Coordinates of N, CA and C in Angstrom, one line a residue:
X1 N 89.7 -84.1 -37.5 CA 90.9 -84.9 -37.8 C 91.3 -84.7 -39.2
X2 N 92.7 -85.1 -39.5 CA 93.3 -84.3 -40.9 C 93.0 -85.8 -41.6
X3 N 92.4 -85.7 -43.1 CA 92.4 -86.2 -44.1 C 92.3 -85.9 -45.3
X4 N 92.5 -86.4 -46.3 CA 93.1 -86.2 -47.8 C 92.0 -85.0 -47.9
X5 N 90.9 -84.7 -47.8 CA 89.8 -83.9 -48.1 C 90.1 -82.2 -47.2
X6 N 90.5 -82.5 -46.1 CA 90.5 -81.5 -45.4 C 92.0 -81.0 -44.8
X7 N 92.9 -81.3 -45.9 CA 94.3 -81.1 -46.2 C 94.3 -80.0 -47.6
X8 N 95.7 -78.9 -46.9 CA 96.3 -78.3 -48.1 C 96.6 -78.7 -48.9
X9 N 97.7 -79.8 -48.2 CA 98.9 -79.8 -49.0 C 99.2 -81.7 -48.5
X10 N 99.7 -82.9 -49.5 CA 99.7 -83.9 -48.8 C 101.1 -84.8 -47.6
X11 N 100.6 -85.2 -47.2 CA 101.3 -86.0 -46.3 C 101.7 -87.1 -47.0
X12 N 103.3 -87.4 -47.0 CA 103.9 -88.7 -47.5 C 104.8 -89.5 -46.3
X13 N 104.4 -91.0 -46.5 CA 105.2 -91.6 -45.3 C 106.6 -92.4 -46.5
X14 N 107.3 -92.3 -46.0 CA 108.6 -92.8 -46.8 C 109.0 -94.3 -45.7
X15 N 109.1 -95.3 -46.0 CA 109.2 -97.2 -45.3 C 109.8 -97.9 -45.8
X16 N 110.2 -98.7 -45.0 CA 110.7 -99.6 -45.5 C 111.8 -100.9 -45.0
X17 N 112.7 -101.4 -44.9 CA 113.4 -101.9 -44.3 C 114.2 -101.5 -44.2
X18 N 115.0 -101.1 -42.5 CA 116.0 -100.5 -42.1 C 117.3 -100.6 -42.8
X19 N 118.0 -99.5 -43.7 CA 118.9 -99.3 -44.6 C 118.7 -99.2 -46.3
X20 N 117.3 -99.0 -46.2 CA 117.0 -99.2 -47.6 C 117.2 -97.3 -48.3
X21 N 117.5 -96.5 -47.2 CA 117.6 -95.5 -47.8 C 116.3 -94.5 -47.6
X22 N 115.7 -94.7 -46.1 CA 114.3 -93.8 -46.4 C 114.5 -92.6 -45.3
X23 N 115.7 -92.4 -44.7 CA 115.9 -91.0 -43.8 C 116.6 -90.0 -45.0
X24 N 117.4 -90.5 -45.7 CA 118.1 -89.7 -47.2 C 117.0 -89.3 -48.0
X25 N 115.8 -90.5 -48.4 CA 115.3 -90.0 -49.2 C 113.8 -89.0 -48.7
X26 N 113.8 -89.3 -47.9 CA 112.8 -88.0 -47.1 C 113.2 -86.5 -46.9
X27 N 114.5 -86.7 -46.6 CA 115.0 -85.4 -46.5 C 115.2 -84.6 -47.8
X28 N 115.6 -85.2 -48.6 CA 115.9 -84.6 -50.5 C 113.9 -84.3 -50.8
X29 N 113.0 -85.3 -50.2 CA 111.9 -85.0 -50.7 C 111.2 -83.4 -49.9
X30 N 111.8 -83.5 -48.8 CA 111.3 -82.1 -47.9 C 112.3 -81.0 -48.5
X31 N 113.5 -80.9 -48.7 CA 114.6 -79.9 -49.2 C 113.5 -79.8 -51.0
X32 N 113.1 -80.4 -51.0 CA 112.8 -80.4 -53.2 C 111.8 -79.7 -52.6
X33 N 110.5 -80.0 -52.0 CA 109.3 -79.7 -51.9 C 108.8 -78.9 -51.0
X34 N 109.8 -78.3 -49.9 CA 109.4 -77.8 -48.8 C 108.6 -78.0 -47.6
X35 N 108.8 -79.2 -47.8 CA 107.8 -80.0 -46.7 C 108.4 -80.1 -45.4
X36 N 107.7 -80.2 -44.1 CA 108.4 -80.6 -42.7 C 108.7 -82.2 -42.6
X37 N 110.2 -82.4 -42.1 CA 110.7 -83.9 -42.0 C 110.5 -84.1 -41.1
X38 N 109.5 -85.3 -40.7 CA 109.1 -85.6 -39.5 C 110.3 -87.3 -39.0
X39 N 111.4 -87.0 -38.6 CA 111.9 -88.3 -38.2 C 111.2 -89.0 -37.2
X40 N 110.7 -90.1 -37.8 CA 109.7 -90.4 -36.3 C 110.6 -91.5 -35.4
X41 N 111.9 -92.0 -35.6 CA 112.9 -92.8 -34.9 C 113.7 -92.0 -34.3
X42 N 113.8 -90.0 -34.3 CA 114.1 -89.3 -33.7 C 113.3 -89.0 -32.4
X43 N 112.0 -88.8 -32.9 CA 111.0 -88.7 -31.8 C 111.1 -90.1 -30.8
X44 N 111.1 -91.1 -31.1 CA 111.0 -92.2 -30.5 C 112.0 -92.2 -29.2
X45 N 113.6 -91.9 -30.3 CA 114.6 -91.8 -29.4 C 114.8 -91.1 -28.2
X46 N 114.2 -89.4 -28.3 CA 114.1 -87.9 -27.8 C 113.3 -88.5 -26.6
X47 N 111.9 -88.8 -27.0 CA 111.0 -89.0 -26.3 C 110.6 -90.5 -25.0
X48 N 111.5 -91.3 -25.6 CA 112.0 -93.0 -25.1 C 110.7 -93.3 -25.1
X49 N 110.0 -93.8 -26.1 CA 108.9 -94.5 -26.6 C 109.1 -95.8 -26.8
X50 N 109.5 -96.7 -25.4 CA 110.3 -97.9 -25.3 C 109.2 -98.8 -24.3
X51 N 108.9 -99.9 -24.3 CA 109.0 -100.6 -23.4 C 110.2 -101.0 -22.4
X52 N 110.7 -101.9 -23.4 CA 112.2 -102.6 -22.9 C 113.3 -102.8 -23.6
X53 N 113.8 -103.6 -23.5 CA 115.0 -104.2 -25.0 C 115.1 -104.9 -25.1
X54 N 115.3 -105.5 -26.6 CA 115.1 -106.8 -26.7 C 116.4 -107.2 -27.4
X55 N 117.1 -108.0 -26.5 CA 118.8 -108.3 -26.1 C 119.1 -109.1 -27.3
X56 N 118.1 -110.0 -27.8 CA 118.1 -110.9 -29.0 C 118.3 -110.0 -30.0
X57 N 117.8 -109.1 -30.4 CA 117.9 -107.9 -31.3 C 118.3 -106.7 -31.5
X58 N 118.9 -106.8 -30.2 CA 119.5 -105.5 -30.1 C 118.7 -104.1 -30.3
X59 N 118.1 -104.1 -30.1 CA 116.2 -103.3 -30.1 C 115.4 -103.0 -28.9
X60 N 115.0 -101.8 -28.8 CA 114.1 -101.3 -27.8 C 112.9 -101.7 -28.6
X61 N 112.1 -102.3 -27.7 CA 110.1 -102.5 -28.0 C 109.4 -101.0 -28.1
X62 N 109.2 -100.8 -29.3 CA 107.9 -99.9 -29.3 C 106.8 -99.8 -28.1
X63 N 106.7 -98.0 -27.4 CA 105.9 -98.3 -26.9 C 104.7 -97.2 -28.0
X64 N 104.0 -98.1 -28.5 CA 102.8 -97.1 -29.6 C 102.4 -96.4 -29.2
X65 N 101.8 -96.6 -28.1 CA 100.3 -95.6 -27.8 C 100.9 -94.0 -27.8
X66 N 102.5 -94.5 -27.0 CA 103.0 -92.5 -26.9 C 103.6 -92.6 -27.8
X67 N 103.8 -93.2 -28.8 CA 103.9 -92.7 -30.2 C 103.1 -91.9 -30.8
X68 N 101.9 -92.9 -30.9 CA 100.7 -92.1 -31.8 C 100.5 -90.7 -30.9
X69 N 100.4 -90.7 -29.2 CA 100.1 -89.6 -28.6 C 101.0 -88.6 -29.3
X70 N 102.0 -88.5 -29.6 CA 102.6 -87.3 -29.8 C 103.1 -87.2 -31.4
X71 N 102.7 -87.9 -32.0 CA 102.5 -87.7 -33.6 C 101.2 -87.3 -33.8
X72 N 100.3 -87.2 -33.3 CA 98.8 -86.6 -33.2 C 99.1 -85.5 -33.4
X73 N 99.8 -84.8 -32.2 CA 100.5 -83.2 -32.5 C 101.0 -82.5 -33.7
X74 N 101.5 -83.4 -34.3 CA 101.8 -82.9 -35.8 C 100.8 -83.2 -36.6
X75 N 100.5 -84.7 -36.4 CA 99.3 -84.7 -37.8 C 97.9 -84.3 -37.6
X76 N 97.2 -83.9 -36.1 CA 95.6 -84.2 -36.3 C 95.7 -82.7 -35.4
X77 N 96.6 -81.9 -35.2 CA 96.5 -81.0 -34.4 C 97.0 -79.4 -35.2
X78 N 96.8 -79.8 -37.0 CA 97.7 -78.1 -37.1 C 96.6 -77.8 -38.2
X79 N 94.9 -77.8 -37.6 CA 94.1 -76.9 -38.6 C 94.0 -75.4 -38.1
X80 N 93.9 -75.2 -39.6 CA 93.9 -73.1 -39.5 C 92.4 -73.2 -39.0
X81 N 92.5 -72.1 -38.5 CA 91.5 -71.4 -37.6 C 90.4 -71.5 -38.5
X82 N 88.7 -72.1 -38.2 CA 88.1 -71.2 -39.2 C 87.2 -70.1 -39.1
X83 N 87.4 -69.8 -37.5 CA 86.8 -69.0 -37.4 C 87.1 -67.7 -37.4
X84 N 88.6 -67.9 -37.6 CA 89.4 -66.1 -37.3 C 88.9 -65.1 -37.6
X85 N 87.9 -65.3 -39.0 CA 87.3 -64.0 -39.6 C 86.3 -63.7 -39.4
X86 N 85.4 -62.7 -39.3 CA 84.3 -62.1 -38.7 C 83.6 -62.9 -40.2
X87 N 82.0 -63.4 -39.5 CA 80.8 -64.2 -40.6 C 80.8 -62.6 -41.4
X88 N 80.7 -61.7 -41.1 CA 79.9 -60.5 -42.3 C 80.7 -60.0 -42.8
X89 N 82.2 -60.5 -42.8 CA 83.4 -59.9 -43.6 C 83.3 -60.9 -44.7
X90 N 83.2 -60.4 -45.9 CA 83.4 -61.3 -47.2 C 84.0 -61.0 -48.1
X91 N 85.2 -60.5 -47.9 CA 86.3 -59.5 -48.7 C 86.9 -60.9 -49.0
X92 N 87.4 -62.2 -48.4 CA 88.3 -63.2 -48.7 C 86.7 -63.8 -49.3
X93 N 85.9 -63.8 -49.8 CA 85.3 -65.2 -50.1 C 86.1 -66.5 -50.9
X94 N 87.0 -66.2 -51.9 CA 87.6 -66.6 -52.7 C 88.3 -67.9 -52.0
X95 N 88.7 -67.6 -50.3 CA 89.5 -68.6 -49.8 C 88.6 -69.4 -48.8
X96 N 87.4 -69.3 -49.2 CA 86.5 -69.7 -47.9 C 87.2 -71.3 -48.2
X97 N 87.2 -72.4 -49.3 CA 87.3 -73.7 -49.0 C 88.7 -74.0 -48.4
X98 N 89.7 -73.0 -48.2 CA 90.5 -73.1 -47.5 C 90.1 -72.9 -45.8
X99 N 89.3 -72.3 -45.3 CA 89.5 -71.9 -44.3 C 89.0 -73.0 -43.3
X100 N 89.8 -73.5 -41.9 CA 89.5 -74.8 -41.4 C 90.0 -75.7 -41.8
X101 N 90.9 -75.9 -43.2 CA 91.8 -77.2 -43.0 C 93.0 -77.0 -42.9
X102 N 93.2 -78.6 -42.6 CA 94.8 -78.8 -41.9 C 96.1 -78.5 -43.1
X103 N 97.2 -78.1 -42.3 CA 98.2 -77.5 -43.7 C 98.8 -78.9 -44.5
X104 N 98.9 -79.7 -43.2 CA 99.5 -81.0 -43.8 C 101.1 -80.1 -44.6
X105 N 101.6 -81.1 -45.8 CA 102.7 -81.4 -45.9 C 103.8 -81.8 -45.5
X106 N 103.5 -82.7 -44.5 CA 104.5 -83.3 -43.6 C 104.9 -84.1 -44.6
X107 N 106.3 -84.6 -44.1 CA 107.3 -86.5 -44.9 C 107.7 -86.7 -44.0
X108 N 106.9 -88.4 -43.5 CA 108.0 -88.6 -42.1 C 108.5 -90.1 -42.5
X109 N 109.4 -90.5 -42.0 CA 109.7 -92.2 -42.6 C 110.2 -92.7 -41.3
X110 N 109.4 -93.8 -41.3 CA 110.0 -95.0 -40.5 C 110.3 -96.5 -41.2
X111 N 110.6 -97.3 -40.8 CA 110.7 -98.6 -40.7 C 109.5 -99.6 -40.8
X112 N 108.6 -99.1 -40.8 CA 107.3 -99.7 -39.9 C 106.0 -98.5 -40.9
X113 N 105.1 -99.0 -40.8 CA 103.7 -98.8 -41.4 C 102.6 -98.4 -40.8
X114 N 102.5 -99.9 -40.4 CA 100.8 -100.6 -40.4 C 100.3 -100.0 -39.1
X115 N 101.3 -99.5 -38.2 CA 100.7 -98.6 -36.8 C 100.0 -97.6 -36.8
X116 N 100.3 -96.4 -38.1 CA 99.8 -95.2 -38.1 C 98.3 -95.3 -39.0
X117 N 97.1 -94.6 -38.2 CA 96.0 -94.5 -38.6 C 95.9 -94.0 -40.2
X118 N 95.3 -94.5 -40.8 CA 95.6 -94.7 -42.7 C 95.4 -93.3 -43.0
X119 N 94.5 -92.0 -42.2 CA 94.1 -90.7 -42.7 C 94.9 -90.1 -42.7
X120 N 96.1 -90.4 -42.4 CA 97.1 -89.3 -42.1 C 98.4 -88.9 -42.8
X121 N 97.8 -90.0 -44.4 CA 98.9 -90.0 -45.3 C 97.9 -90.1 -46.9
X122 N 99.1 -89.4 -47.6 CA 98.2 -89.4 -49.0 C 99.2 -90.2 -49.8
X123 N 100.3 -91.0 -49.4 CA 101.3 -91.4 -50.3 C 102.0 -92.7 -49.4
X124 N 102.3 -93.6 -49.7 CA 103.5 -94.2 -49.3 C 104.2 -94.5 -49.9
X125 N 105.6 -94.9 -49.6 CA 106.4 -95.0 -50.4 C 106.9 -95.9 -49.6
X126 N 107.3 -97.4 -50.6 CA 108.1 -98.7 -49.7 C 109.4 -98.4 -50.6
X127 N 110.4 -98.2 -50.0 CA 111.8 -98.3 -50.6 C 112.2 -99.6 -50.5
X128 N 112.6 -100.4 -51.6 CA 112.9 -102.0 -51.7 C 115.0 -101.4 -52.1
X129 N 115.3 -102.6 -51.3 CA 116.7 -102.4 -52.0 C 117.3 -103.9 -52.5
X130 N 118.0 -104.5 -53.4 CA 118.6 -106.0 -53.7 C 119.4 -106.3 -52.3
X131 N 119.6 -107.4 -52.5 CA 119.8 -108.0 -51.0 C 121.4 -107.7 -50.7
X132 N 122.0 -107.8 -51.7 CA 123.7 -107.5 -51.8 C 124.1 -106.4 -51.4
X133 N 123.0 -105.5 -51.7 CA 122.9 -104.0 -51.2 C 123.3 -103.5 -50.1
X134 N 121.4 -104.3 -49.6 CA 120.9 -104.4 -48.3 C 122.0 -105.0 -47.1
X135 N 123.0 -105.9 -46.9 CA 123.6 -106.5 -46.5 C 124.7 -105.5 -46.5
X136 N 125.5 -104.9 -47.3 CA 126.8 -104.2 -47.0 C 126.2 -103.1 -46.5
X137 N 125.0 -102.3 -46.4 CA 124.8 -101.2 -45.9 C 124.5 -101.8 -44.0
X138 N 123.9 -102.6 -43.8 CA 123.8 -102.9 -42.9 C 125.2 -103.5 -41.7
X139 N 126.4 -104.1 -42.8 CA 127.5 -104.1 -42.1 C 127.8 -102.9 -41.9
X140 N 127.8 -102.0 -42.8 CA 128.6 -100.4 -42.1 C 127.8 -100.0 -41.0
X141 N 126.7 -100.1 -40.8 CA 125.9 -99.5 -39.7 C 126.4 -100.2 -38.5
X142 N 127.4 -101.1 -38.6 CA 127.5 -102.2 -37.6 C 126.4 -102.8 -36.7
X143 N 125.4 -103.5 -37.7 CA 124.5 -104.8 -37.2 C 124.9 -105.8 -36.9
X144 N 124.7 -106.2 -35.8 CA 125.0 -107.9 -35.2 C 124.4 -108.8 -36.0
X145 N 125.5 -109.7 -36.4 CA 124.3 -110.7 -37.2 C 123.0 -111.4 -37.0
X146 N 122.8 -111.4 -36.1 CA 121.3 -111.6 -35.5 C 120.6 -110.7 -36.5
X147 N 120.5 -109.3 -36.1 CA 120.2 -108.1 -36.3 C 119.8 -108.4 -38.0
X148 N 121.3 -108.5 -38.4 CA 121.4 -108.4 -40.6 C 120.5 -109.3 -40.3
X149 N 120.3 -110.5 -40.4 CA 119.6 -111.8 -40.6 C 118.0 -111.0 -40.6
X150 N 117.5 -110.9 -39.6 CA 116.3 -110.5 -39.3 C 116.1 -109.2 -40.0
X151 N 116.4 -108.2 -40.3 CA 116.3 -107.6 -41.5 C 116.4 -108.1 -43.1
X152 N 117.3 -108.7 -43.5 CA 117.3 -109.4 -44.3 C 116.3 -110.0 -44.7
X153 N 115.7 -111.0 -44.0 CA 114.9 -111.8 -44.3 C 113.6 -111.2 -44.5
X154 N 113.3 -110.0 -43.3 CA 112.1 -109.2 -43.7 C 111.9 -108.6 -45.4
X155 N 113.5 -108.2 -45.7 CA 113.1 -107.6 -46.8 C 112.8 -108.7 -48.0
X156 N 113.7 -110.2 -48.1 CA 113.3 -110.8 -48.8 C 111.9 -111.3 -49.1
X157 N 111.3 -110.9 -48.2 CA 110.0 -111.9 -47.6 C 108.8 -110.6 -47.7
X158 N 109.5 -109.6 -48.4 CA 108.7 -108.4 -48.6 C 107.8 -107.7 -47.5
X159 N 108.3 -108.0 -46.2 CA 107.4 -108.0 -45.0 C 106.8 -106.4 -45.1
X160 N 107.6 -105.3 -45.1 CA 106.6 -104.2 -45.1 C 106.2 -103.7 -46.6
X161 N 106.2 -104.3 -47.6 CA 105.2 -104.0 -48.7 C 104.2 -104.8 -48.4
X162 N 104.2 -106.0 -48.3 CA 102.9 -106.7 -47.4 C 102.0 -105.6 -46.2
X163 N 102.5 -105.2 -45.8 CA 102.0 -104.6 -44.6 C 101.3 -103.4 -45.2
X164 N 102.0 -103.1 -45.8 CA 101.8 -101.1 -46.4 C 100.6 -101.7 -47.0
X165 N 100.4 -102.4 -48.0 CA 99.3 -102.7 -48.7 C 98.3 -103.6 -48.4
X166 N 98.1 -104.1 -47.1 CA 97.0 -104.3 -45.8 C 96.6 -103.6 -45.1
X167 N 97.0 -102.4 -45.1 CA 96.8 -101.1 -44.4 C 96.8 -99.9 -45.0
X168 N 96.9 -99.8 -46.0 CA 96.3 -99.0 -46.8 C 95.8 -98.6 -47.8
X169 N 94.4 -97.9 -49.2 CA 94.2 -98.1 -49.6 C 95.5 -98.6 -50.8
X170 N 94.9 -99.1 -51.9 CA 96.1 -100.2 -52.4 C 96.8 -98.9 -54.1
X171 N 95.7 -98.0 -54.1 CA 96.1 -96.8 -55.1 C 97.4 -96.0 -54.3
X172 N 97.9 -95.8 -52.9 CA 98.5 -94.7 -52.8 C 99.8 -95.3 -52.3
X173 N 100.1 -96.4 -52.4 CA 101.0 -97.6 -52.1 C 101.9 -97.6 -53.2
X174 N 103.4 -97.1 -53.1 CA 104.3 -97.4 -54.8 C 105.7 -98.0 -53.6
X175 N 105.9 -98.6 -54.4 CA 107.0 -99.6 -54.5 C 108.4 -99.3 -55.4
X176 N 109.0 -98.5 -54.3 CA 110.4 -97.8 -55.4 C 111.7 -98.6 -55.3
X177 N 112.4 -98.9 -56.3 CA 113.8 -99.3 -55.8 C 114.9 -98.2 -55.3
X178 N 116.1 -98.4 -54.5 CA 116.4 -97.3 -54.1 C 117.7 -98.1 -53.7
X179 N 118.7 -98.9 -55.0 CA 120.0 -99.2 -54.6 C 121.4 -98.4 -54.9
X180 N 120.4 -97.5 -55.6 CA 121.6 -96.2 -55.8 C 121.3 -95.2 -55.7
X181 N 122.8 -93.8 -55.5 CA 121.9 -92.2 -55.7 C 121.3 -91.6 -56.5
X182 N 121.0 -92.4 -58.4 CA 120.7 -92.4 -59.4 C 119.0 -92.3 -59.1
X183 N 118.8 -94.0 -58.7 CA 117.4 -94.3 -58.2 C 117.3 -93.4 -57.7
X184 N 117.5 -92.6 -56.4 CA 117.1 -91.9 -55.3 C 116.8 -90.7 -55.9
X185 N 117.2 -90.2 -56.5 CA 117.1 -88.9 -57.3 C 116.0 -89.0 -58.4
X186 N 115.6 -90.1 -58.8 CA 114.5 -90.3 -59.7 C 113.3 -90.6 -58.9
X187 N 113.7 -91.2 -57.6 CA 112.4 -91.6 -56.7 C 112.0 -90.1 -56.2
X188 N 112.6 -88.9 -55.7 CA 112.6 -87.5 -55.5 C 111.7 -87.1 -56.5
X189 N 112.2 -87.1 -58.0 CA 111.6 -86.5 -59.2 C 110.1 -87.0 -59.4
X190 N 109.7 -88.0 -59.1 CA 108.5 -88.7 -58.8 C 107.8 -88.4 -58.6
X191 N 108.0 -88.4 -56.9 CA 107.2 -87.6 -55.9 C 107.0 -86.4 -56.3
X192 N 108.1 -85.4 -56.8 CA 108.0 -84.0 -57.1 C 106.5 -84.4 -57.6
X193 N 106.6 -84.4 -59.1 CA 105.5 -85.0 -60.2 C 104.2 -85.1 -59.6
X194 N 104.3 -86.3 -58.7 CA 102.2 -86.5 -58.0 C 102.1 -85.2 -56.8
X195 N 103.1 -84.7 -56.1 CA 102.9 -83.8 -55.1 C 102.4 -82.4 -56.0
X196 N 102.5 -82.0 -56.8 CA 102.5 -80.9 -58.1 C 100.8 -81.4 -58.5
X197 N 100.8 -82.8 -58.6 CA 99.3 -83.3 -59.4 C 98.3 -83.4 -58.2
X198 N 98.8 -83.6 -57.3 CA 97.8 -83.8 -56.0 C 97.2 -82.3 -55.6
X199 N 98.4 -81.3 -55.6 CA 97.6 -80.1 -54.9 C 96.9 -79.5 -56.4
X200 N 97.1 -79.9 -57.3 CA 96.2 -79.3 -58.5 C 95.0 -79.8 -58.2
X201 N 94.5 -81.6 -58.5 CA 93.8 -82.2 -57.9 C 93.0 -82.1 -56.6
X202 N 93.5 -81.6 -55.3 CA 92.7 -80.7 -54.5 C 92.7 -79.3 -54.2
X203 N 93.0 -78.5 -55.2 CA 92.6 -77.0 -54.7 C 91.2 -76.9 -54.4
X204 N 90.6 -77.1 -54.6 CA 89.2 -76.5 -54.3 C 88.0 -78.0 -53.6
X205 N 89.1 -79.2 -53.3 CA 88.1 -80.0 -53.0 C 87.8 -80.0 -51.2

């Protein structure tokens, strides 16, 4: 199974509350860094990872389990071979701590956290936005007020930074604002920064 030890390159989940800006800012972080963008509310949709709907919310119910089943595929399923090379060939020794782990550098962002098994990320990122913000972006999306309300209140109530940091260790948890394209581009420059310090940090571990 893929974790921070037995990874290339790392895995960042980008979260937050719906409209805070975490499908924009994933994609500038994969275009900057060349990482694969894993939309996982794409997969959800492609795939109908639904129970039912929930008419109060305007919302299909998560169904997890074939969630996780088919995010496995990308995260716990793409280690390099280690056996490709014959044991008496020693012409690569130099790449032997490479050989057998997973490529990682995936960015995938959802809404939500606390579902995905903790090994499978070296970063999170909670995008917070002011509520004034949060509110007109959510009118253009045309949310029912039911809908705004219940987002809203999640974000005042900090519901998925609570979550991110009960689920995972409390070092790799940052908390970015993200109510402009200014912020967004500095939250990008960031990431650049620890993604540059992380693979320095594990070349050889």
């Amino acid at each position: 199974m893929s974790d921070a030890a037995t990874r290339r390159k790392p895995n960042i989940l980008v979260t937050g509350t719906p409209g805070v800006g975490k499908t924009a800012t994933a994609t500038l972080i994969a275009e900057r860094l060349g990482m694969k963008h894993i939309k996982i509310g794409e997969i959800i949709s492609q795939n109908k990872c639904h129970t039912e709907y929930d008419e109060s919310l305007q919302t299909h119910v998560l169904d997890e389990d074939k969630l996780l089943d088919l995010l496995e595929l990308e995260f716990d399923n793409d280690a390099q071979g280690a056996d490709d090379d014959d044991d008496d060939d020693h012409s690569n020794d130099d790449n032997d701590d490479e050989r057998g782990k997973y490529q990682g550098n995936l960015v995938a962002d959802y809404h939500a956290c606390e579902l995905f098994p903790e090994r499978w990320f070296d970063l999170i990122l909670v995008l917070r936005a002011d509520t004034h913000v949060l509110y007109d972006r959510l009118v253009k999306r045309g949310y029912s007020e039911n809908k705004r309300n219940e987002n809203m209140q999640c974000e005042i109530m900090q519901v998925v930074l609570d979550e991110a940091r009960e689920s995972y260790a409390k070092e790799i948890v940052q908390e970015l604002r993200s109510n402009t394209l200014q912020e967004m581009e500095q939250n990008v420059e960031r990431v650049e920064a620890w993604y540059q310090q992380w693979t320095v940090d594990h070349k050889s571990s």
